[in-house]
Amino acid sequence: MKKFDQDRADLEAFLRGDAKAAKMLISRYSTPLLNHACYLLRGDQALAEDFVQNSFMQLWRNAGALLEKDQPLYLRAWLFRVLRNQCLDHFRKPEFQSDEGMDWADEKPSAEEGLQAEERAHFVMGLIGRLPERQKSALLLRHFEDMSQAEIADVLDCTVEAVENLLARARRSLRKWASDQETML
Amino acid sequence: MNDDAMKKDEFDLGDLPKFEANVDFEARLLADAMRARDADWQAEDVRVLAFGGAQTARGGGGNARIWASLAMAASLVFGFYLGFGHLGGVENGLSRIGLVENAAEDDLEINVYGELFAANDL
């Protein structure tokens, strides 16, 4: 059974009162959503959990309406879109306007730290944090979720060509920043 | 550039740390789901009650006034519209919430009350 068919079956079962179906949906999507939110929210796991919880609440409330649509149910993209919108709203608050956006603060390793495995991960996280939000979202969805460009386009509400551009620009920036940083180290 | 070509050309992100949903968090999400489901069921139960009351009031019968009163009370509390005397509306409403399918006028009451009792464990 294809994933979106399984999602539809589980959502229908949930509406009939099947707790196991809800549990299946939660198991399938809670970690990917939490991981994505943590990266978008600079590692703030508590806030990420709140947003993931809200996303699932919207799913339960809108389950009937989602199922009424004739088209295949692209639930994964829908959930990521709902989650991402909350993250965007969060960073639109006035207290974040002076900030540089969704940067992962203070993740740059010092020259003394070198670039061992874990440190490299932090180094890369720091670089990802510097990316503009759309580039960052596209890259993370690609890297962690292995989403196709079409699915990323669905999440970001843009064309496949735009996703291609976002990923290309993200890769170019990361390569340049990594090269600059390593030169400095 | 297609997906495969892009993969080859990607900047190597390496093994980035992954944030995992723990058991407690998943339990919290499941509790939310069950609350949402129960709230929906309660709303549907009241809707059935209202429809059932409307139907009984229309047809008369031993408990007509009680059911009609309950239905009216439910409609006042929950803001549901009651289509007294409008069997088509009752039938459509019940069909919409999945309790009866194409119920004939004669057996509608049985279905209404059978499902109502089952839904409320009466």
mmCIF file of C-alpha atoms in Angstrom:
data_model
loop_
_atom_site.group_PDB
_atom_site.id
_atom_site.type_symbol
_atom_site.label_atom_id
_atom_site.label_comp_id
_atom_site.label_asym_id
_atom_site.label_seq_id
_atom_site.Cartn_x
_atom_site.Cartn_y
_atom_site.Cartn_z
ATOM 1 C CA MET A 1 0.000 0.000 0.000
ATOM 2 C CA LYS A 2 1.367 3.408 -0.931
ATOM 3 C CA LYS A 3 2.139 5.760 1.899
ATOM 4 C CA PHE A 4 -0.642 8.192 1.110
ATOM 5 C CA ASP A 5 -3.105 5.294 0.884
ATOM 6 C CA GLN A 6 -1.952 4.114 4.280
ATOM 7 C CA ASP A 7 -2.321 7.641 5.641
ATOM 8 C CA ARG A 8 -5.855 7.825 4.284
ATOM 9 C CA ALA A 9 -6.742 4.431 5.752
ATOM 10 C CA ASP A 10 -5.342 5.432 9.148
ATOM 11 C CA LEU A 11 -7.100 8.764 9.138
ATOM 12 C CA GLU A 12 -10.408 7.130 8.241
ATOM 13 C CA ALA A 13 -9.892 4.598 11.008
ATOM 14 C CA PHE A 14 -9.136 7.408 13.452
ATOM 15 C CA LEU A 15 -12.429 9.065 12.563
ATOM 16 C CA ARG A 16 -14.163 5.783 13.322
ATOM 17 C CA GLY A 17 -12.543 5.939 16.754
ATOM 18 C CA ASP A 18 -9.542 3.680 16.251
ATOM 19 C CA ALA A 19 -6.840 4.787 18.682
ATOM 20 C CA LYS A 20 -4.268 2.496 17.058
ATOM 21 C CA ALA A 21 -4.657 4.347 13.776
ATOM 22 C CA ALA A 22 -3.954 7.654 15.495
ATOM 23 C CA LYS A 23 -0.931 6.072 17.120
ATOM 24 C CA MET A 24 0.328 4.880 13.739
ATOM 25 C CA LEU A 25 0.067 8.379 12.294
ATOM 26 C CA ILE A 26 1.835 9.833 15.298
ATOM 27 C CA SER A 27 4.633 7.264 15.109
ATOM 28 C CA ARG A 28 5.040 7.901 11.411
ATOM 29 C CA TYR A 29 5.292 11.657 11.570
ATOM 30 C CA SER A 30 6.134 12.920 15.057
ATOM 31 C CA THR A 31 9.905 12.464 14.818
ATOM 32 C CA PRO A 32 10.296 13.880 11.285
ATOM 33 C CA LEU A 33 8.170 16.883 12.226
ATOM 34 C CA LEU A 34 9.961 17.422 15.520
ATOM 35 C CA ASN A 35 13.342 17.171 13.868
ATOM 36 C CA HIS A 36 12.369 19.670 11.192
ATOM 37 C CA ALA A 37 10.933 22.104 13.726
ATOM 38 C CA CYS A 38 14.035 21.853 15.914
ATOM 39 C CA TYR A 39 16.222 22.813 13.000
ATOM 40 C CA LEU A 40 13.961 25.671 11.988
ATOM 41 C CA LEU A 41 13.739 26.873 15.601
ATOM 42 C CA ARG A 42 17.469 26.784 16.316
ATOM 43 C CA GLY A 43 17.288 23.720 18.514
ATOM 44 C CA ASP A 44 14.484 24.951 20.781
ATOM 45 C CA GLN A 45 12.975 21.521 21.385
ATOM 46 C CA ALA A 46 10.263 22.673 23.797
ATOM 47 C CA LEU A 47 8.897 25.145 21.294
ATOM 48 C CA ALA A 48 9.292 22.598 18.507
ATOM 49 C CA GLU A 49 7.188 20.128 20.505
ATOM 50 C CA ASP A 50 4.475 22.752 20.958
ATOM 51 C CA PHE A 51 4.342 23.391 17.239
ATOM 52 C CA VAL A 52 4.292 19.704 16.381
ATOM 53 C CA GLN A 53 1.499 19.206 18.897
ATOM 54 C CA ASN A 54 -0.468 22.037 17.288
ATOM 55 C CA SER A 55 0.105 20.502 13.872
ATOM 56 C CA PHE A 56 -1.372 17.197 14.986
ATOM 57 C CA MET A 57 -4.298 18.998 16.637
ATOM 58 C CA GLN A 58 -5.037 20.622 13.309
ATOM 59 C CA LEU A 59 -4.855 17.213 11.697
ATOM 60 C CA TRP A 60 -7.405 15.691 14.087
ATOM 61 C CA ARG A 61 -9.709 18.669 13.674
ATOM 62 C CA ASN A 62 -9.453 18.734 9.896
ATOM 63 C CA ALA A 63 -9.379 14.987 9.311
ATOM 64 C CA GLY A 64 -12.901 14.876 7.902
ATOM 65 C CA ALA A 65 -12.320 17.765 5.514
ATOM 66 C CA LEU A 66 -8.990 16.338 4.341
ATOM 67 C CA LEU A 67 -10.584 13.000 3.560
ATOM 68 C CA GLU A 68 -13.424 14.557 1.626
ATOM 69 C CA LYS A 69 -11.031 15.643 -1.099
ATOM 70 C CA ASP A 70 -10.952 13.241 -4.028
ATOM 71 C CA GLN A 71 -7.265 13.689 -4.716
ATOM 72 C CA PRO A 72 -4.662 11.467 -3.033
ATOM 73 C CA LEU A 73 -4.001 12.512 0.522
ATOM 74 C CA TYR A 74 -0.506 13.978 0.701
ATOM 75 C CA LEU A 75 -0.526 14.050 4.447
ATOM 76 C CA ARG A 76 3.213 14.310 4.987
ATOM 77 C CA ALA A 77 3.414 17.478 2.893
ATOM 78 C CA TRP A 78 0.290 18.861 4.585
ATOM 79 C CA LEU A 79 1.730 18.320 8.061
ATOM 80 C CA PHE A 80 5.077 19.861 7.181
ATOM 81 C CA ARG A 81 3.301 22.846 5.643
ATOM 82 C CA VAL A 82 1.213 23.406 8.764
ATOM 83 C CA LEU A 83 4.300 23.089 10.946
ATOM 84 C CA ARG A 84 6.380 25.414 8.817
ATOM 85 C CA ASN A 85 3.667 28.069 8.844
ATOM 86 C CA GLN A 86 3.741 28.075 12.626
ATOM 87 C CA CYS A 87 7.512 28.498 12.620
ATOM 88 C CA LEU A 88 7.206 31.381 10.171
ATOM 89 C CA ASP A 89 4.533 33.038 12.301
ATOM 90 C CA HIS A 90 6.764 32.650 15.329
ATOM 91 C CA PHE A 91 9.624 34.465 13.650
ATOM 92 C CA ARG A 92 7.316 37.203 12.419
ATOM 93 C CA LYS A 93 6.771 38.341 15.996
ATOM 94 C CA PRO A 94 8.239 41.767 16.703
ATOM 95 C CA GLU A 95 10.847 40.444 19.136
ATOM 96 C CA PHE A 96 12.424 38.487 16.299
ATOM 97 C CA GLN A 97 12.351 41.236 13.712
ATOM 98 C CA SER A 98 15.731 42.616 14.740
ATOM 99 C CA ASP A 99 17.183 39.127 14.644
ATOM 100 C CA GLU A 100 18.791 37.738 11.555
ATOM 101 C CA GLY A 101 16.009 35.238 11.068
ATOM 102 C CA MET A 102 16.180 31.552 11.753
ATOM 103 C CA ASP A 103 19.886 31.290 12.420
ATOM 104 C CA TRP A 104 21.220 28.591 14.649
ATOM 105 C CA ALA A 105 22.984 30.808 17.133
ATOM 106 C CA ASP A 106 26.486 30.227 18.380
ATOM 107 C CA GLU A 107 27.081 26.998 16.542
ATOM 108 C CA LYS A 108 30.311 28.055 14.927
ATOM 109 C CA PRO A 109 33.214 26.072 16.339
ATOM 110 C CA SER A 110 36.319 27.899 17.363
ATOM 111 C CA ALA A 111 39.609 27.355 15.584
ATOM 112 C CA GLU A 112 40.863 25.301 18.551
ATOM 113 C CA GLU A 113 38.036 22.822 18.294
ATOM 114 C CA GLY A 114 39.099 21.493 14.940
ATOM 115 C CA LEU A 115 36.762 19.532 12.758
ATOM 116 C CA GLN A 116 36.230 16.123 14.283
ATOM 117 C CA ALA A 117 33.049 14.212 13.494
ATOM 118 C CA GLU A 118 30.735 15.769 16.082
ATOM 119 C CA GLU A 119 32.282 19.136 15.686
ATOM 120 C CA ARG A 120 31.818 18.940 11.971
ATOM 121 C CA ALA A 121 28.146 18.252 12.542
ATOM 122 C CA HIS A 122 27.891 21.394 14.664
ATOM 123 C CA PHE A 123 29.868 23.243 12.083
ATOM 124 C CA VAL A 124 27.450 22.191 9.344
ATOM 125 C CA MET A 125 24.449 22.975 11.566
ATOM 126 C CA GLY A 126 25.851 26.437 12.024
ATOM 127 C CA LEU A 127 26.149 26.831 8.287
ATOM 128 C CA ILE A 128 22.612 25.567 7.721
ATOM 129 C CA GLY A 129 21.409 28.056 10.301
ATOM 130 C CA ARG A 130 22.748 30.865 8.173
ATOM 131 C CA LEU A 131 20.654 29.897 5.172
ATOM 132 C CA PRO A 132 17.506 31.858 4.354
ATOM 133 C CA GLU A 133 14.442 30.056 5.641
ATOM 134 C CA ARG A 134 13.162 28.669 2.339
ATOM 135 C CA GLN A 135 16.557 27.355 1.337
ATOM 136 C CA LYS A 136 16.963 25.846 4.771
ATOM 137 C CA SER A 137 13.529 24.178 4.696
ATOM 138 C CA ALA A 138 14.122 22.775 1.240
ATOM 139 C CA LEU A 139 17.517 21.429 2.210
ATOM 140 C CA LEU A 140 16.320 19.837 5.447
ATOM 141 C CA LEU A 141 13.312 18.218 3.817
ATOM 142 C CA ARG A 142 15.627 16.836 1.202
ATOM 143 C CA HIS A 143 18.308 15.648 3.600
ATOM 144 C CA PHE A 144 16.256 14.215 6.442
ATOM 145 C CA GLU A 145 13.006 13.280 4.725
ATOM 146 C CA ASP A 146 14.388 12.419 1.323
ATOM 147 C CA MET A 147 11.453 14.272 -0.162
ATOM 148 C CA SER A 148 11.185 14.626 -3.920
ATOM 149 C CA GLN A 149 11.342 18.100 -5.390
ATOM 150 C CA ALA A 150 7.633 17.861 -6.144
ATOM 151 C CA GLU A 151 6.825 17.117 -2.526
ATOM 152 C CA ILE A 152 9.073 19.907 -1.269
ATOM 153 C CA ALA A 153 7.295 22.223 -3.702
ATOM 154 C CA ASP A 154 4.015 21.189 -2.116
ATOM 155 C CA VAL A 155 5.300 22.001 1.365
ATOM 156 C CA LEU A 156 6.803 25.332 0.358
ATOM 157 C CA ASP A 157 3.890 26.178 -1.942
ATOM 158 C CA CYS A 158 6.079 26.883 -4.951
ATOM 159 C CA THR A 159 7.034 25.290 -8.258
ATOM 160 C CA VAL A 160 9.424 22.402 -8.709
ATOM 161 C CA GLU A 161 11.754 24.763 -10.581
ATOM 162 C CA ALA A 162 11.791 27.076 -7.589
ATOM 163 C CA VAL A 163 12.736 24.166 -5.337
ATOM 164 C CA GLU A 164 15.544 23.282 -7.693
ATOM 165 C CA ASN A 165 16.817 26.854 -7.447
ATOM 166 C CA LEU A 166 16.489 26.905 -3.667
ATOM 167 C CA LEU A 167 18.494 23.698 -3.314
ATOM 168 C CA ALA A 168 21.135 24.848 -5.772
ATOM 169 C CA ARG A 169 21.559 28.179 -3.983
ATOM 170 C CA ALA A 170 21.667 26.463 -0.603
ATOM 171 C CA ARG A 171 24.360 24.068 -1.757
ATOM 172 C CA ARG A 172 26.364 26.877 -3.314
ATOM 173 C CA SER A 173 26.206 28.951 -0.143
ATOM 174 C CA LEU A 174 27.135 26.025 2.084
ATOM 175 C CA ARG A 175 30.094 25.162 -0.102
ATOM 176 C CA LYS A 176 31.314 28.743 -0.094
ATOM 177 C CA TRP A 177 30.841 29.254 3.649
ATOM 178 C CA ALA A 178 32.467 25.917 4.457
ATOM 179 C CA SER A 179 35.408 26.780 2.266
ATOM 180 C CA ASP A 180 35.746 30.220 3.872
ATOM 181 C CA GLN A 181 35.518 28.792 7.390
ATOM 182 C CA GLU A 182 37.988 26.007 6.754
ATOM 183 C CA THR A 183 40.412 28.485 5.285
ATOM 184 C CA MET A 184 40.116 30.541 8.460
ATOM 185 C CA LEU A 185 40.694 27.475 10.619
ATOM 186 C CA MET B 1 18.449 19.032 -13.006
ATOM 187 C CA ASN B 2 16.625 15.909 -11.934
ATOM 188 C CA ASP B 3 16.555 14.462 -8.422
ATOM 189 C CA ASP B 4 19.308 11.906 -9.011
ATOM 190 C CA ALA B 5 21.654 14.376 -10.619
ATOM 191 C CA MET B 6 21.049 16.806 -7.787
ATOM 192 C CA LYS B 7 21.817 14.163 -5.168
ATOM 193 C CA LYS B 8 25.259 13.591 -6.673
ATOM 194 C CA ASP B 9 25.955 17.277 -6.669
ATOM 195 C CA GLU B 10 24.779 17.945 -3.124
ATOM 196 C CA PHE B 11 26.930 19.504 -0.468
ATOM 197 C CA ASP B 12 27.734 16.670 1.933
ATOM 198 C CA LEU B 13 25.858 17.432 5.110
ATOM 199 C CA GLY B 14 27.292 14.373 6.814
ATOM 200 C CA ASP B 15 25.647 12.854 9.870
ATOM 201 C CA LEU B 16 23.685 15.634 11.433
ATOM 202 C CA PRO B 17 22.136 15.092 14.864
ATOM 203 C CA LYS B 18 18.496 14.084 14.713
ATOM 204 C CA PHE B 19 15.889 15.125 17.220
ATOM 205 C CA GLU B 20 13.628 12.233 18.197
ATOM 206 C CA ALA B 21 10.100 12.325 19.579
ATOM 207 C CA ASN B 22 10.227 10.473 22.899
ATOM 208 C CA VAL B 23 7.577 8.186 24.366
ATOM 209 C CA ASP B 24 6.130 10.847 26.658
ATOM 210 C CA PHE B 25 5.710 13.277 23.809
ATOM 211 C CA GLU B 26 4.018 10.680 21.618
ATOM 212 C CA ALA B 27 1.716 9.797 24.514
ATOM 213 C CA ARG B 28 0.778 13.462 24.790
ATOM 214 C CA LEU B 29 -0.022 13.571 21.077
ATOM 215 C CA LEU B 30 -2.154 10.451 21.366
ATOM 216 C CA ALA B 31 -4.045 11.904 24.326
ATOM 217 C CA ASP B 32 -4.800 14.966 22.200
ATOM 218 C CA ALA B 33 -6.071 12.737 19.409
ATOM 219 C CA MET B 34 -8.366 10.860 21.745
ATOM 220 C CA ARG B 35 -9.711 14.073 23.237
ATOM 221 C CA ALA B 36 -10.379 15.429 19.753
ATOM 222 C CA ARG B 37 -12.090 12.197 18.764
ATOM 223 C CA ASP B 38 -14.220 12.095 21.925
ATOM 224 C CA ALA B 39 -15.208 15.726 21.512
ATOM 225 C CA ASP B 40 -16.283 14.983 17.976
ATOM 226 C CA TRP B 41 -18.270 11.975 19.087
ATOM 227 C CA GLN B 42 -19.999 13.951 21.817
ATOM 228 C CA ALA B 43 -20.969 16.574 19.289
ATOM 229 C CA GLU B 44 -22.323 13.852 17.028
ATOM 230 C CA ASP B 45 -24.223 12.243 19.895
ATOM 231 C CA VAL B 46 -25.920 15.541 20.641
ATOM 232 C CA ARG B 47 -26.670 15.978 16.987
ATOM 233 C CA VAL B 48 -28.307 12.538 16.920
ATOM 234 C CA LEU B 49 -30.202 13.402 20.051
ATOM 235 C CA ALA B 50 -31.454 16.569 18.447
ATOM 236 C CA PHE B 51 -32.441 14.780 15.271
ATOM 237 C CA GLY B 52 -34.035 11.987 17.232
ATOM 238 C CA GLY B 53 -36.000 14.442 19.294
ATOM 239 C CA ALA B 54 -37.092 16.250 16.206
ATOM 240 C CA GLN B 55 -38.262 13.051 14.619
ATOM 241 C CA THR B 56 -40.154 11.914 17.685
ATOM 242 C CA ALA B 57 -41.793 15.266 18.058
ATOM 243 C CA ARG B 58 -42.877 15.049 14.468
ATOM 244 C CA GLY B 59 -44.337 11.562 14.791
ATOM 245 C CA GLY B 60 -45.723 11.785 18.301
ATOM 246 C CA GLY B 61 -45.491 8.758 20.565
ATOM 247 C CA GLY B 62 -45.011 7.940 24.238
ATOM 248 C CA ASN B 63 -41.786 9.801 24.904
ATOM 249 C CA ALA B 64 -42.191 12.456 22.289
ATOM 250 C CA ARG B 65 -42.176 15.369 24.670
ATOM 251 C CA ILE B 66 -39.159 14.118 26.582
ATOM 252 C CA TRP B 67 -37.152 13.617 23.440
ATOM 253 C CA ALA B 68 -38.253 16.897 22.004
ATOM 254 C CA SER B 69 -37.278 18.653 25.224
ATOM 255 C CA LEU B 70 -33.897 16.994 25.258
ATOM 256 C CA ALA B 71 -33.375 17.867 21.647
ATOM 257 C CA MET B 72 -34.345 21.448 22.274
ATOM 258 C CA ALA B 73 -32.051 21.648 25.293
ATOM 259 C CA ALA B 74 -29.206 20.193 23.253
ATOM 260 C CA SER B 75 -29.834 22.652 20.485
ATOM 261 C CA LEU B 76 -29.809 25.551 22.923
ATOM 262 C CA VAL B 77 -26.630 24.418 24.616
ATOM 263 C CA PHE B 78 -24.727 23.457 21.505
ATOM 264 C CA GLY B 79 -26.314 25.787 19.044
ATOM 265 C CA PHE B 80 -27.585 23.133 16.651
ATOM 266 C CA TYR B 81 -30.371 23.905 14.289
ATOM 267 C CA LEU B 82 -33.408 21.687 14.595
ATOM 268 C CA GLY B 83 -35.527 21.056 11.576
ATOM 269 C CA PHE B 84 -38.719 20.013 13.276
ATOM 270 C CA GLY B 85 -41.059 18.210 10.987
ATOM 271 C CA HIS B 86 -38.520 17.977 8.228
ATOM 272 C CA LEU B 87 -37.788 14.324 7.762
ATOM 273 C CA GLY B 88 -35.543 14.843 4.731
ATOM 274 C CA GLY B 89 -33.288 17.081 6.771
ATOM 275 C CA VAL B 90 -33.154 14.557 9.571
ATOM 276 C CA GLU B 91 -32.330 11.747 7.190
ATOM 277 C CA ASN B 92 -29.692 13.760 5.392
ATOM 278 C CA GLY B 93 -28.149 14.809 8.646
ATOM 279 C CA LEU B 94 -27.950 11.264 9.905
ATOM 280 C CA SER B 95 -26.591 10.011 6.618
ATOM 281 C CA ARG B 96 -23.994 12.723 6.666
ATOM 282 C CA ILE B 97 -22.666 11.658 10.026
ATOM 283 C CA GLY B 98 -22.679 8.051 8.904
ATOM 284 C CA LEU B 99 -25.353 6.568 11.136
ATOM 285 C CA VAL B 100 -27.899 5.600 8.540
ATOM 286 C CA GLU B 101 -27.795 5.136 4.817
ATOM 287 C CA ASN B 102 -30.896 5.830 2.784
ATOM 288 C CA ALA B 103 -33.104 5.202 5.743
ATOM 289 C CA ALA B 104 -36.687 4.727 4.812
ATOM 290 C CA GLU B 105 -39.179 6.805 6.723
ATOM 291 C CA ASP B 106 -40.571 3.758 8.459
ATOM 292 C CA ASP B 107 -37.348 2.522 9.979
ATOM 293 C CA LEU B 108 -35.718 5.855 10.603
ATOM 294 C CA GLU B 109 -36.858 6.037 14.196
ATOM 295 C CA ILE B 110 -35.491 2.589 14.939
ATOM 296 C CA ASN B 111 -32.139 3.486 13.475
ATOM 297 C CA VAL B 112 -32.041 6.803 15.228
ATOM 298 C CA TYR B 113 -32.719 5.383 18.631
ATOM 299 C CA GLY B 114 -30.746 2.189 18.132
ATOM 300 C CA GLU B 115 -27.670 4.180 17.239
ATOM 301 C CA LEU B 116 -28.344 6.762 19.862
ATOM 302 C CA PHE B 117 -28.473 4.180 22.606
ATOM 303 C CA ALA B 118 -25.361 2.483 21.304
ATOM 304 C CA ALA B 119 -23.490 5.756 21.033
ATOM 305 C CA ASN B 120 -24.332 6.713 24.577
ATOM 306 C CA ASP B 121 -23.991 3.231 26.005
ATOM 307 C CA LEU B 122 -27.518 3.409 27.391
#
